[in-house]
PDB file of C-alpha atoms and ligand atoms in Angstrom:
ATOM      1  CA  MET A   4      24.084  10.774   6.835  1.00 63.00           C
ATOM      2  CA  THR A   5      20.827  10.762   3.763  1.00 75.00           C
ATOM      3  CA  SER A   6      18.072   8.402   4.634  1.00 88.00           C
ATOM      4  CA  ILE A   7      17.502   5.509   2.114  1.00 92.00           C
ATOM      5  CA  TRP A   8      14.306   5.391   2.869  1.00 93.00           C
ATOM      6  CA  SER A   9      12.414   6.528  -0.513  1.00 95.00           C
ATOM      7  CA  GLU A  10       8.817   7.696  -1.513  1.00 96.00           C
ATOM      8  CA  SER A  11       9.572   4.306  -4.201  1.00 96.00           C
ATOM      9  CA  PHE A  12       8.626   2.591  -1.370  1.00 97.00           C
ATOM     10  CA  ILE A  13       5.680   3.311  -0.675  1.00 97.00           C
ATOM     11  CA  LEU A  14       2.465   0.879  -0.628  1.00 96.00           C
ATOM     12  CA  ASN A  15       0.008   2.693   0.302  1.00 95.00           C
ATOM     13  CA  ILE A  16      -1.443   0.953   3.101  1.00 96.00           C
ATOM     14  CA  PRO A  17      -0.358   3.163   5.654  1.00 96.00           C
ATOM     15  CA  VAL A  18       0.785   1.247   8.167  1.00 96.00           C
ATOM     16  CA  ILE A  19       2.848  -0.755   5.970  1.00 97.00           C
ATOM     17  CA  ASP A  20       4.221   2.329   4.687  1.00 97.00           C
ATOM     18  CA  GLN A  21       5.294   3.489   8.512  1.00 97.00           C
ATOM     19  CA  GLN A  22       6.607   0.073   9.670  1.00 98.00           C
ATOM     20  CA  HIS A  23       9.213   0.534   6.550  1.00 98.00           C
ATOM     21  CA  LYS A  24      10.320   3.136   6.865  1.00 97.00           C
ATOM     22  CA  LYS A  25      10.467   3.045  10.542  1.00 97.00           C
ATOM     23  CA  PHE A  26      13.016   0.298   9.967  1.00 97.00           C
ATOM     24  CA  PHE A  27      14.877   2.475   7.990  1.00 96.00           C
ATOM     25  CA  GLU A  28      15.685   4.310  10.732  1.00 96.00           C
ATOM     26  CA  LEU A  29      17.005   1.809  12.923  1.00 96.00           C
ATOM     27  CA  PHE A  30      18.683   0.334  10.614  1.00 95.00           C
ATOM     28  CA  GLU A  31      20.582   4.383   9.668  1.00 95.00           C
ATOM     29  CA  LYS A  32      21.104   3.954  13.759  1.00 95.00           C
ATOM     30  CA  VAL A  33      22.761   0.542  13.160  1.00 93.00           C
ATOM     31  CA  SER A  34      25.054   2.007  10.982  1.00 90.00           C
ATOM     32  CA  GLU A  35      25.964   5.078  12.586  1.00 92.00           C
ATOM     33  CA  VAL A  36      27.265   3.370  16.296  1.00 91.00           C
ATOM     34  CA  TYR A  37      28.752   0.905  14.356  1.00 89.00           C
ATOM     35  CA  GLU A  38      31.097   3.809  13.044  1.00 86.00           C
ATOM     36  CA  LYS A  39      31.435   4.913  15.881  1.00 88.00           C
ATOM     37  CA  LYS A  40      32.667   2.033  17.882  1.00 82.00           C
ATOM     38  CA  GLU A  41      30.070   1.355  20.477  1.00 85.00           C
ATOM     39  CA  PRO A  42      29.860  -2.428  20.765  1.00 87.00           C
ATOM     40  CA  GLU A  43      26.845  -2.476  23.655  1.00 90.00           C
ATOM     41  CA  GLU A  44      25.146   0.362  21.798  1.00 92.00           C
ATOM     42  CA  LEU A  45      25.533  -1.798  19.350  1.00 91.00           C
ATOM     43  CA  ASP A  46      23.988  -4.964  21.364  1.00 90.00           C
ATOM     44  CA  LYS A  47      20.986  -3.208  21.255  1.00 94.00           C
ATOM     45  CA  LEU A  48      20.462  -1.562  18.469  1.00 93.00           C
ATOM     46  CA  ILE A  49      20.519  -4.583  16.219  1.00 93.00           C
ATOM     47  CA  THR A  50      17.987  -6.879  19.261  1.00 93.00           C
ATOM     48  CA  GLU A  51      15.749  -3.274  18.424  1.00 96.00           C
ATOM     49  CA  LEU A  52      15.900  -3.747  14.936  1.00 94.00           C
ATOM     50  CA  GLU A  53      14.469  -7.466  15.237  1.00 94.00           C
ATOM     51  CA  ASP A  54      12.260  -7.165  17.505  1.00 96.00           C
ATOM     52  CA  TYR A  55      10.953  -4.397  15.020  1.00 97.00           C
ATOM     53  CA  LEU A  56      11.350  -6.380  12.241  1.00 96.00           C
ATOM     54  CA  GLN A  57       9.591  -9.785  13.681  1.00 96.00           C
ATOM     55  CA  TYR A  58       6.989  -7.234  14.086  1.00 98.00           C
ATOM     56  CA  HIS A  59       6.366  -6.016  11.052  1.00 98.00           C
ATOM     57  CA  PHE A  60       6.986  -9.334   9.344  1.00 98.00           C
ATOM     58  CA  GLN A  61       3.650 -10.307  12.012  1.00 98.00           C
ATOM     59  CA  SER A  62       1.449  -7.818  10.420  1.00 98.00           C
ATOM     60  CA  GLU A  63       1.890  -8.163   7.234  1.00 97.00           C
ATOM     61  CA  GLU A  64       1.431 -11.571   7.952  1.00 98.00           C
ATOM     62  CA  GLN A  65      -1.777 -10.578   9.403  1.00 97.00           C
ATOM     63  CA  LEU A  66      -2.612  -8.657   6.455  1.00 96.00           C
ATOM     64  CA  MET A  67      -1.869 -11.505   3.704  1.00 96.00           C
ATOM     65  CA  LYS A  68      -4.099 -13.890   5.489  1.00 95.00           C
ATOM     66  CA  GLU A  69      -6.933 -11.755   6.352  1.00 95.00           C
ATOM     67  CA  ASN A  70      -6.908 -10.717   2.484  1.00 94.00           C
ATOM     68  CA  GLY A  71      -6.321 -14.580   1.409  1.00 94.00           C
ATOM     69  CA  TYR A  72      -2.934 -13.588   0.091  1.00 96.00           C
ATOM     70  CA  GLU A  73      -1.862 -16.917  -2.520  1.00 95.00           C
ATOM     71  CA  LYS A  74       1.836 -17.052  -2.005  1.00 97.00           C
ATOM     72  CA  TYR A  75       1.438 -16.101   1.854  1.00 97.00           C
ATOM     73  CA  GLU A  76       3.639 -19.670   2.811  1.00 98.00           C
ATOM     74  CA  TYR A  77       6.315 -18.215   0.469  1.00 97.00           C
ATOM     75  CA  HIS A  78       6.817 -14.317   1.689  1.00 98.00           C
ATOM     76  CA  LYS A  79       6.870 -16.187   5.109  1.00 98.00           C
ATOM     77  CA  LYS A  80       9.461 -18.028   4.042  1.00 98.00           C
ATOM     78  CA  GLN A  81      11.272 -14.703   2.768  1.00 97.00           C
ATOM     79  CA  HIS A  82      10.452 -12.754   6.096  1.00 98.00           C
ATOM     80  CA  GLU A  83      11.997 -16.345   7.729  1.00 97.00           C
ATOM     81  CA  PHE A  84      15.193 -16.217   5.844  1.00 96.00           C
ATOM     82  CA  PHE A  85      15.694 -12.160   6.585  1.00 95.00           C
ATOM     83  CA  ILE A  86      15.145 -12.816  10.287  1.00 95.00           C
ATOM     84  CA  LYS A  87      18.366 -15.018  10.248  1.00 93.00           C
ATOM     85  CA  ARG A  88      20.048 -13.061   8.468  1.00 90.00           C
ATOM     86  CA  ILE A  89      20.181  -9.823  10.679  1.00 90.00           C
ATOM     87  CA  GLU A  90      21.361 -13.005  13.503  1.00 90.00           C
ATOM     88  CA  GLU A  91      24.298 -13.504  11.261  1.00 88.00           C
ATOM     89  CA  MET A  92      24.874  -9.614  11.839  1.00 85.00           C
ATOM     90  CA  ARG A  93      25.127  -9.697  15.348  1.00 84.00           C
ATOM     91  CA  GLN A  94      27.296 -12.704  15.031  1.00 87.00           C
ATOM     92  CA  GLU A  95      29.460 -10.881  12.979  1.00 86.00           C
ATOM     93  CA  TYR A  96      30.320  -7.803  14.745  1.00 83.00           C
ATOM     94  CA  GLY A  97      30.435 -10.173  17.769  1.00 83.00           C
ATOM     95  CA  TYR A  98      32.851 -12.123  16.348  1.00 84.00           C
ATOM     96  CA  MET A  99      34.558  -8.979  15.239  1.00 82.00           C
ATOM     97  CA  ASN A 100      34.407  -9.940  11.627  1.00 86.00           C
ATOM     98  CA  HIS A 101      34.033  -5.956  10.004  1.00 86.00           C
ATOM     99  CA  MET A 102      34.210  -7.331   6.969  1.00 88.00           C
ATOM    100  CA  LEU A 103      32.027  -9.648   7.148  1.00 88.00           C
ATOM    101  CA  PHE A 104      30.098  -7.755   9.718  1.00 89.00           C
ATOM    102  CA  ASP A 105      29.799  -4.708   6.591  1.00 90.00           C
ATOM    103  CA  LYS A 106      29.243  -7.179   3.821  1.00 91.00           C
ATOM    104  CA  ILE A 107      25.346  -8.592   5.499  1.00 90.00           C
ATOM    105  CA  LYS A 108      24.741  -4.752   6.541  1.00 92.00           C
ATOM    106  CA  THR A 109      25.082  -4.409   2.391  1.00 94.00           C
ATOM    107  CA  PHE A 110      23.254  -7.162   1.568  1.00 94.00           C
ATOM    108  CA  ILE A 111      20.329  -6.708   4.413  1.00 94.00           C
ATOM    109  CA  LYS A 112      20.060  -3.196   2.964  1.00 95.00           C
ATOM    110  CA  LYS A 113      19.698  -4.579  -1.127  1.00 96.00           C
ATOM    111  CA  TRP A 114      17.487  -7.240  -0.174  1.00 97.00           C
ATOM    112  CA  PHE A 115      14.922  -5.447   1.706  1.00 97.00           C
ATOM    113  CA  ILE A 116      14.696  -2.456  -0.895  1.00 97.00           C
ATOM    114  CA  SER A 117      14.026  -5.075  -2.778  1.00 98.00           C
ATOM    115  CA  HIS A 118      11.250  -7.107  -1.076  1.00 98.00           C
ATOM    116  CA  ILE A 119       9.556  -3.977  -0.436  1.00 98.00           C
ATOM    117  CA  LEU A 120       9.664  -3.465  -4.400  1.00 97.00           C
ATOM    118  CA  HIS A 121       8.677  -6.819  -5.405  1.00 96.00           C
ATOM    119  CA  LYS A 122       7.362  -9.220  -3.054  1.00 97.00           C
ATOM    120  CA  ASP A 123       5.356  -6.290  -1.025  1.00 97.00           C
ATOM    121  CA  VAL A 124       4.145  -4.745  -3.803  1.00 96.00           C
ATOM    122  CA  ASP A 125       2.856  -8.349  -5.426  1.00 96.00           C
ATOM    123  CA  TYR A 126       0.661  -8.922  -2.238  1.00 95.00           C
ATOM    124  CA  ARG A 127      -0.488  -4.674  -1.993  1.00 95.00           C
ATOM    125  CA  ASP A 128      -1.319  -5.239  -5.548  1.00 93.00           C
ATOM    126  CA  ALA A 129      -3.436  -8.813  -4.581  1.00 91.00           C
ATOM    127  CA  ILE A 130      -4.649  -6.772  -1.006  1.00 90.00           C
ATOM    128  CA  LEU A 131      -5.818  -3.316  -2.976  1.00 87.00           C
ATOM    129  CA  GLY A 132      -6.557  -5.190  -6.099  1.00 81.00           C
ATOM    130  CA  ARG A 133      -9.424  -7.634  -3.994  1.00 62.00           C
ATOM    131  CA  SER A 134     -10.330  -4.295  -2.155  1.00 58.00           C
ATOM    132  CA  ASN A 135     -11.302  -2.627  -5.296  1.00 58.00           C
ATOM    133  CA  GLN A 136     -13.379  -5.333  -6.780  1.00 58.00           C
ATOM    134  CA  GLU A 137     -15.603  -5.658  -4.217  1.00 55.00           C
ATOM    135  CA  ARG A 138     -17.024  -1.948  -3.867  1.00 47.00           C
TER     136      ARG A 138
HETATM  137 FE1  FEO B 209       7.677  -5.632   4.852  1.00 81.89          FE
HETATM  138 FE2  FEO B 209       7.455  -8.356   3.598  1.00 81.89          FE
HETATM  139  O1  FEO B 209       8.369  -6.982   3.773  1.00 81.89           O
END
């Protein structure tokens, strides 16, 4: 399977770049295990994916807060929305609704990529722009 992660996602904030990469690795594992139809393993992996996302979002929110990012509340709401989608993914699989599971899996991939490229890039520009001005 080809990797979803691409160099175009790099924000030049190493800790965050590493976390984004890890998210895609976990997401790819979810897809693989889903294809193999291993429900217990899949449930475990979705939990891992959700926990990792919570951890990632907390890291970002901390960074935004420390740097006084003005769109902090809006960005945080985006994160909360996304966590709900991951929970839906688990539910659809639990209901054996494979069509909806596939749909939500595609949505998650596209949403997260778009979020990195637009919303995360926005706080990166604000944070790095500010630290450049302070030099
Ligand atoms: Fe990297 Fe705002 O998620």
